[in-house]
JSON list of C-alpha atoms in Angstrom, two decimals:
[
{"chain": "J", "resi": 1, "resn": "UNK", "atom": "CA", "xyz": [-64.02, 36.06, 4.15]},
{"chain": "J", "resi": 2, "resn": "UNK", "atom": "CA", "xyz": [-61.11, 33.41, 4.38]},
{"chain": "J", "resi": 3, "resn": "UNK", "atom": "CA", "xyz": [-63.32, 31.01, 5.77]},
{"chain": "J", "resi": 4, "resn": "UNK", "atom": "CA", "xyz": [-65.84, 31.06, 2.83]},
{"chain": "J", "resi": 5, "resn": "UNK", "atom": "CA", "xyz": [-63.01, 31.00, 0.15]},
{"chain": "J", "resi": 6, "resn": "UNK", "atom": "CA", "xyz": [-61.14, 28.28, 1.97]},
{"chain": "J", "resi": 7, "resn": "UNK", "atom": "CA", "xyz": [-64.42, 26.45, 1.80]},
{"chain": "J", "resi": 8, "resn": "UNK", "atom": "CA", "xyz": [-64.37, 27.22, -1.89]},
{"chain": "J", "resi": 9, "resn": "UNK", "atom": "CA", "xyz": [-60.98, 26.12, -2.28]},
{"chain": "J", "resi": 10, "resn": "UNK", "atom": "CA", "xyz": [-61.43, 22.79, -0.27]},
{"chain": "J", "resi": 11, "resn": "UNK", "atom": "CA", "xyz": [-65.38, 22.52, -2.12]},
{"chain": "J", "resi": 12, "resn": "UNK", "atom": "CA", "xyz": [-63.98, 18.88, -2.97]},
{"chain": "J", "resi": 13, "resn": "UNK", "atom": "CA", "xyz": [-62.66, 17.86, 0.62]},
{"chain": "J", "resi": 14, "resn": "UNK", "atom": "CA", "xyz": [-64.88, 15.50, 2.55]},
{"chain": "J", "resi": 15, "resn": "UNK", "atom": "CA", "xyz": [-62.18, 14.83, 5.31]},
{"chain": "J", "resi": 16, "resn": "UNK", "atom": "CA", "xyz": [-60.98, 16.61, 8.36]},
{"chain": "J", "resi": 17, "resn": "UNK", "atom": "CA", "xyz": [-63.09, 18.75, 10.11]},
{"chain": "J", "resi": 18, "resn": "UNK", "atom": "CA", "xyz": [-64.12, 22.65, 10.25]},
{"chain": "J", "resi": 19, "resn": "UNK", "atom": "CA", "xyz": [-64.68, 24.70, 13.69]},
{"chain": "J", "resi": 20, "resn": "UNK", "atom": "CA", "xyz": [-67.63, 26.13, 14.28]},
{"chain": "J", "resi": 21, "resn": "UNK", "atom": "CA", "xyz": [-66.40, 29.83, 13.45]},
{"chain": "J", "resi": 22, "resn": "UNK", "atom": "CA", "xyz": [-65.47, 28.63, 10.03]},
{"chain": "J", "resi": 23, "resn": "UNK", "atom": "CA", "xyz": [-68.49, 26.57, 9.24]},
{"chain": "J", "resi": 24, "resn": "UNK", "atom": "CA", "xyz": [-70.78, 30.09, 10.64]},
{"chain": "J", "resi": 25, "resn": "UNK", "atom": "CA", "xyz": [-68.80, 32.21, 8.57]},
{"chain": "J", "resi": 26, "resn": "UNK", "atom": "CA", "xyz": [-69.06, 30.17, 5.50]},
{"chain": "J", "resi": 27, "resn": "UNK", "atom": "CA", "xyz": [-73.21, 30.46, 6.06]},
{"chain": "J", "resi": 28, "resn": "UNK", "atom": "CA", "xyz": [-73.06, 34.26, 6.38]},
{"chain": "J", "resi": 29, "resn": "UNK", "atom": "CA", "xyz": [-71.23, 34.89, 3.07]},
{"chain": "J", "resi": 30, "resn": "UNK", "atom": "CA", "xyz": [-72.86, 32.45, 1.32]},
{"chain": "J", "resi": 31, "resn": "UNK", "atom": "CA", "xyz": [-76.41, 34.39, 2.62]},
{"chain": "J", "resi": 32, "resn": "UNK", "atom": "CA", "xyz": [-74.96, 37.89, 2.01]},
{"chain": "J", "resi": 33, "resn": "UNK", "atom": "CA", "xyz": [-73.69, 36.38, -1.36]},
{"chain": "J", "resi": 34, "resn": "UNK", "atom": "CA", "xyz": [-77.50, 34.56, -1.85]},
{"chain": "J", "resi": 35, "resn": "UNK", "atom": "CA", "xyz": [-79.12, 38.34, -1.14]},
{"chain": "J", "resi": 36, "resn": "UNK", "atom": "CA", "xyz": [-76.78, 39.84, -3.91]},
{"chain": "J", "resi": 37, "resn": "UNK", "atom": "CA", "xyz": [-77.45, 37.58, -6.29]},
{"chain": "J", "resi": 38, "resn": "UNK", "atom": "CA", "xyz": [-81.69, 38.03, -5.82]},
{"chain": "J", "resi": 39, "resn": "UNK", "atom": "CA", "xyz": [-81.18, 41.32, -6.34]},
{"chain": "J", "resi": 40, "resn": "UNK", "atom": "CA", "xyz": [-78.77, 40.91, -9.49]},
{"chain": "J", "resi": 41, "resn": "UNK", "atom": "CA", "xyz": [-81.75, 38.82, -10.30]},
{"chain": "J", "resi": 42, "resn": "UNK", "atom": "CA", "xyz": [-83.90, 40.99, -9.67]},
{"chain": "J", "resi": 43, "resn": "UNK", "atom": "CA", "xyz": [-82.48, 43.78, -12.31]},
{"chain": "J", "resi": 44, "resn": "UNK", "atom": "CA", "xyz": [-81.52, 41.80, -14.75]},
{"chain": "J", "resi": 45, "resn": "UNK", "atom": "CA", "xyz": [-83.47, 40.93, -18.05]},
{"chain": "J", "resi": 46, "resn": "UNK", "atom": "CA", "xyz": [-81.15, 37.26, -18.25]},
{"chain": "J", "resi": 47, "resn": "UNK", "atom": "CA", "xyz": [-82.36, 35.64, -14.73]},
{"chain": "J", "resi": 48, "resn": "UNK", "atom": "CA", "xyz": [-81.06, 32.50, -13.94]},
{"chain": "J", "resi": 49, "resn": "UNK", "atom": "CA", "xyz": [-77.96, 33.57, -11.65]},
{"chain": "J", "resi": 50, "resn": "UNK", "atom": "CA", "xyz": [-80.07, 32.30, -8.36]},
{"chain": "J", "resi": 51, "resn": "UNK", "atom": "CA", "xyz": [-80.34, 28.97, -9.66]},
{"chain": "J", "resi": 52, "resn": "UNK", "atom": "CA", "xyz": [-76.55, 29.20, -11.11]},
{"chain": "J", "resi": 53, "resn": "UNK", "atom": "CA", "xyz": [-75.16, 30.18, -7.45]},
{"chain": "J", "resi": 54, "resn": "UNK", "atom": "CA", "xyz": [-77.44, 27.69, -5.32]},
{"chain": "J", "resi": 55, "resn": "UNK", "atom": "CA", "xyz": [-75.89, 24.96, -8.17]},
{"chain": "J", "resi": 56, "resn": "UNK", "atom": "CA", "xyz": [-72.88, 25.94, -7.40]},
{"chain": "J", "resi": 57, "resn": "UNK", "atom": "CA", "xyz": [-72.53, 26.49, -3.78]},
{"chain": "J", "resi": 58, "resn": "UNK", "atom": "CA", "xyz": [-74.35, 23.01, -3.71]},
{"chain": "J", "resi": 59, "resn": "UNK", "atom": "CA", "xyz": [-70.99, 20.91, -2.92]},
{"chain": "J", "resi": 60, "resn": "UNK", "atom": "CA", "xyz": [-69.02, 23.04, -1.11]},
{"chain": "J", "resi": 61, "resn": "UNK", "atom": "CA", "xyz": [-72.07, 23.45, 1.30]},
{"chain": "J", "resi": 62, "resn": "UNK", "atom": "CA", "xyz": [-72.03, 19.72, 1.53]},
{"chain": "J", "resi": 63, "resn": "UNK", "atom": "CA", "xyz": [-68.56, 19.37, 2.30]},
{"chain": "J", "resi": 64, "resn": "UNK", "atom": "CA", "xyz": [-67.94, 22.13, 5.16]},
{"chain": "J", "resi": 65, "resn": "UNK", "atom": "CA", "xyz": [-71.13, 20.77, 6.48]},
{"chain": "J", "resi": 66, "resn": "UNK", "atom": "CA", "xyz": [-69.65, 16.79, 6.65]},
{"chain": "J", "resi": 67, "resn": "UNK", "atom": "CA", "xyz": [-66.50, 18.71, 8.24]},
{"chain": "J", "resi": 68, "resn": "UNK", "atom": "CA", "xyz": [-68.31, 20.53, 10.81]},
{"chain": "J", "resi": 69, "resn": "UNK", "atom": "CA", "xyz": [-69.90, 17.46, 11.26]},
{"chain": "J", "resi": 70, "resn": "UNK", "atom": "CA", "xyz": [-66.60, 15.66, 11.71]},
{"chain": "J", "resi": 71, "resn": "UNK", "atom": "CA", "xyz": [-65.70, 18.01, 14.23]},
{"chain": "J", "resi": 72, "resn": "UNK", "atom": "CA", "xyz": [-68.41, 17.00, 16.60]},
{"chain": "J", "resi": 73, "resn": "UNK", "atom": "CA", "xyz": [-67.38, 13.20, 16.03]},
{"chain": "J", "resi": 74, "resn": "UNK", "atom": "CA", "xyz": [-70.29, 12.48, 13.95]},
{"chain": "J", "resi": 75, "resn": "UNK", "atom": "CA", "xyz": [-70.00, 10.93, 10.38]},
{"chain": "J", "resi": 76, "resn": "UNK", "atom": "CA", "xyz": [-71.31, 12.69, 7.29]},
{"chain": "J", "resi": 77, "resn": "UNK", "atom": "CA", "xyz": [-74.27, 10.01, 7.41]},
{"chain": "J", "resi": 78, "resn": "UNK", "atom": "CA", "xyz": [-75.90, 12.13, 10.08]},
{"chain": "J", "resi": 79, "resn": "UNK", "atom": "CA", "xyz": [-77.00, 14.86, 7.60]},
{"chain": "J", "resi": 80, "resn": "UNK", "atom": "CA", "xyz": [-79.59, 12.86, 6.44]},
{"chain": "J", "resi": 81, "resn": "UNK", "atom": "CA", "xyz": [-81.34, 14.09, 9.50]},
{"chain": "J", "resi": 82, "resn": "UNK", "atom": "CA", "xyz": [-82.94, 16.80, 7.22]},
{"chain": "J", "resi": 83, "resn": "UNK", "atom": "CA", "xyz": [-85.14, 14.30, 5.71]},
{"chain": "J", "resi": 84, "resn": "UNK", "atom": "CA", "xyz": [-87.05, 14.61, 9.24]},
{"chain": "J", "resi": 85, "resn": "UNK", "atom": "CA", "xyz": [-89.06, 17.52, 9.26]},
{"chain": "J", "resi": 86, "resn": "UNK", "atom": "CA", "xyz": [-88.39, 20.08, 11.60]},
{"chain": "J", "resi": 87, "resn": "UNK", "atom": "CA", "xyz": [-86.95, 17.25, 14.82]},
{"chain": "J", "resi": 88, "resn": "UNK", "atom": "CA", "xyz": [-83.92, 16.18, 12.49]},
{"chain": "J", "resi": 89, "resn": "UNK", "atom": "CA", "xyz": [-83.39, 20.36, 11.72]},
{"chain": "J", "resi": 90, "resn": "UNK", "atom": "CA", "xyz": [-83.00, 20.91, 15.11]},
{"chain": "J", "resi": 91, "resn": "UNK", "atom": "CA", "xyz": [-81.13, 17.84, 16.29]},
{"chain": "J", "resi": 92, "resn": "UNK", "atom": "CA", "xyz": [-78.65, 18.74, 13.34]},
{"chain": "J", "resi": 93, "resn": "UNK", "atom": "CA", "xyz": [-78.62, 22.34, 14.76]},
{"chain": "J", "resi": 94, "resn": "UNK", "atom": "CA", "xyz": [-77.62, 21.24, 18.24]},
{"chain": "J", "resi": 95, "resn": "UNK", "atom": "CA", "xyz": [-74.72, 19.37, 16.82]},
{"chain": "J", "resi": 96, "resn": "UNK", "atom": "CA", "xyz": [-73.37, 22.42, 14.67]},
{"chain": "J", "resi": 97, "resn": "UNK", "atom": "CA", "xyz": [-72.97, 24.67, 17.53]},
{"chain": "J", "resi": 98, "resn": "UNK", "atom": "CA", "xyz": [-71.48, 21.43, 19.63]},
{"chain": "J", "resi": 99, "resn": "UNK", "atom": "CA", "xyz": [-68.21, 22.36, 20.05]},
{"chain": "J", "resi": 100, "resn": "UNK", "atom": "CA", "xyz": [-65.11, 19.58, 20.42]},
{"chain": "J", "resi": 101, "resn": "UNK", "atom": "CA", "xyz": [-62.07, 20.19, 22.21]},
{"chain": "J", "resi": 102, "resn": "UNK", "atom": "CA", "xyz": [-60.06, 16.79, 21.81]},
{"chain": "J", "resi": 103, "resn": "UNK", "atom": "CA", "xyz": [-58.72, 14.82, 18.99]},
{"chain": "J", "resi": 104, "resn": "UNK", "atom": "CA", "xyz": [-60.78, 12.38, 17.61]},
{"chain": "J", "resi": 105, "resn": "UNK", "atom": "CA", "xyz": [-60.83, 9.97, 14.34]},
{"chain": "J", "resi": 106, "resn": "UNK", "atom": "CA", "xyz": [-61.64, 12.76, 11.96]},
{"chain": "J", "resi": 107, "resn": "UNK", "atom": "CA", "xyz": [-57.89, 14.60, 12.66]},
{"chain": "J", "resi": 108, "resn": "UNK", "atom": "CA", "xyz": [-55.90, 16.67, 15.49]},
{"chain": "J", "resi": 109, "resn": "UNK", "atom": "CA", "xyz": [-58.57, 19.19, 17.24]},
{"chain": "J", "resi": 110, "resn": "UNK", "atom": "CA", "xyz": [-58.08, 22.58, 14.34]},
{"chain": "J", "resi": 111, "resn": "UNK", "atom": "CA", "xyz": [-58.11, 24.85, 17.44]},
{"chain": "J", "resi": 112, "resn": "UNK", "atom": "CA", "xyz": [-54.78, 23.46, 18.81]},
{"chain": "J", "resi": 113, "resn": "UNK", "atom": "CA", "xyz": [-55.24, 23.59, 22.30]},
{"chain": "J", "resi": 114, "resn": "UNK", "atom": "CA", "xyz": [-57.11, 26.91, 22.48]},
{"chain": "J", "resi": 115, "resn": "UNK", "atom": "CA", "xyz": [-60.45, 27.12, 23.85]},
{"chain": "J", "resi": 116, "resn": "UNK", "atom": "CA", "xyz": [-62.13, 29.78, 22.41]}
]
């Protein structure tokens, strides 16, 4: 859960770079959050609170994405690979679960030495 409220809390920070554990993490509370808020959706007479929460998760998303991104020495420029139908979702797939053990021009490796 600290990794999706420090996402939260950083929603603004384009710089430095996120390990892989905290850019998964992030994805499965926002998806357990996403379910919850169907089914509040779901049950309620109001709607709207799916379209509120993807809204608002839109920038944070963004920016732990660029930092994972970072991580693997790749600028934030390479998520425009989405725009190629399914090749560019898997090329951006294999560099998410890249992992990076040195330094590089993004900022000091986050895992400090530690392979995990």
């Amino acid at each position: 859960m600290e990794y999706f409220i420090n996402a939260l809390t950083n929603y603004a920070d384009f710089t430095g770079r996120a390990r892989r554990r905290e850019y998964w993490y992030f994805n499965l509370y926002y998806f357990v959050f996403y379910l919850i808020v169907i089914a509040l959706d779901a049950v309620s007479t109001a709607g709207g609170f799916t379209a509120l929460y993807t809204l608002a998760m839109i920038v944070p998303s963004l920016s732990v994405l660029v930092r994972r991104l970072h991580d693997t020495s790749r600028t934030g420029w390479w998520l425009l690979l989405i725009f190629i139908p399914v090749l560019g979702h898997l090329i951006l797939l294999y560099f998410l679960v890249q992992d990076s053990h040195q330094d590089n021009e993004y900022g000091y490796n986050p895992k400090g030495g530690i392979l995990c």
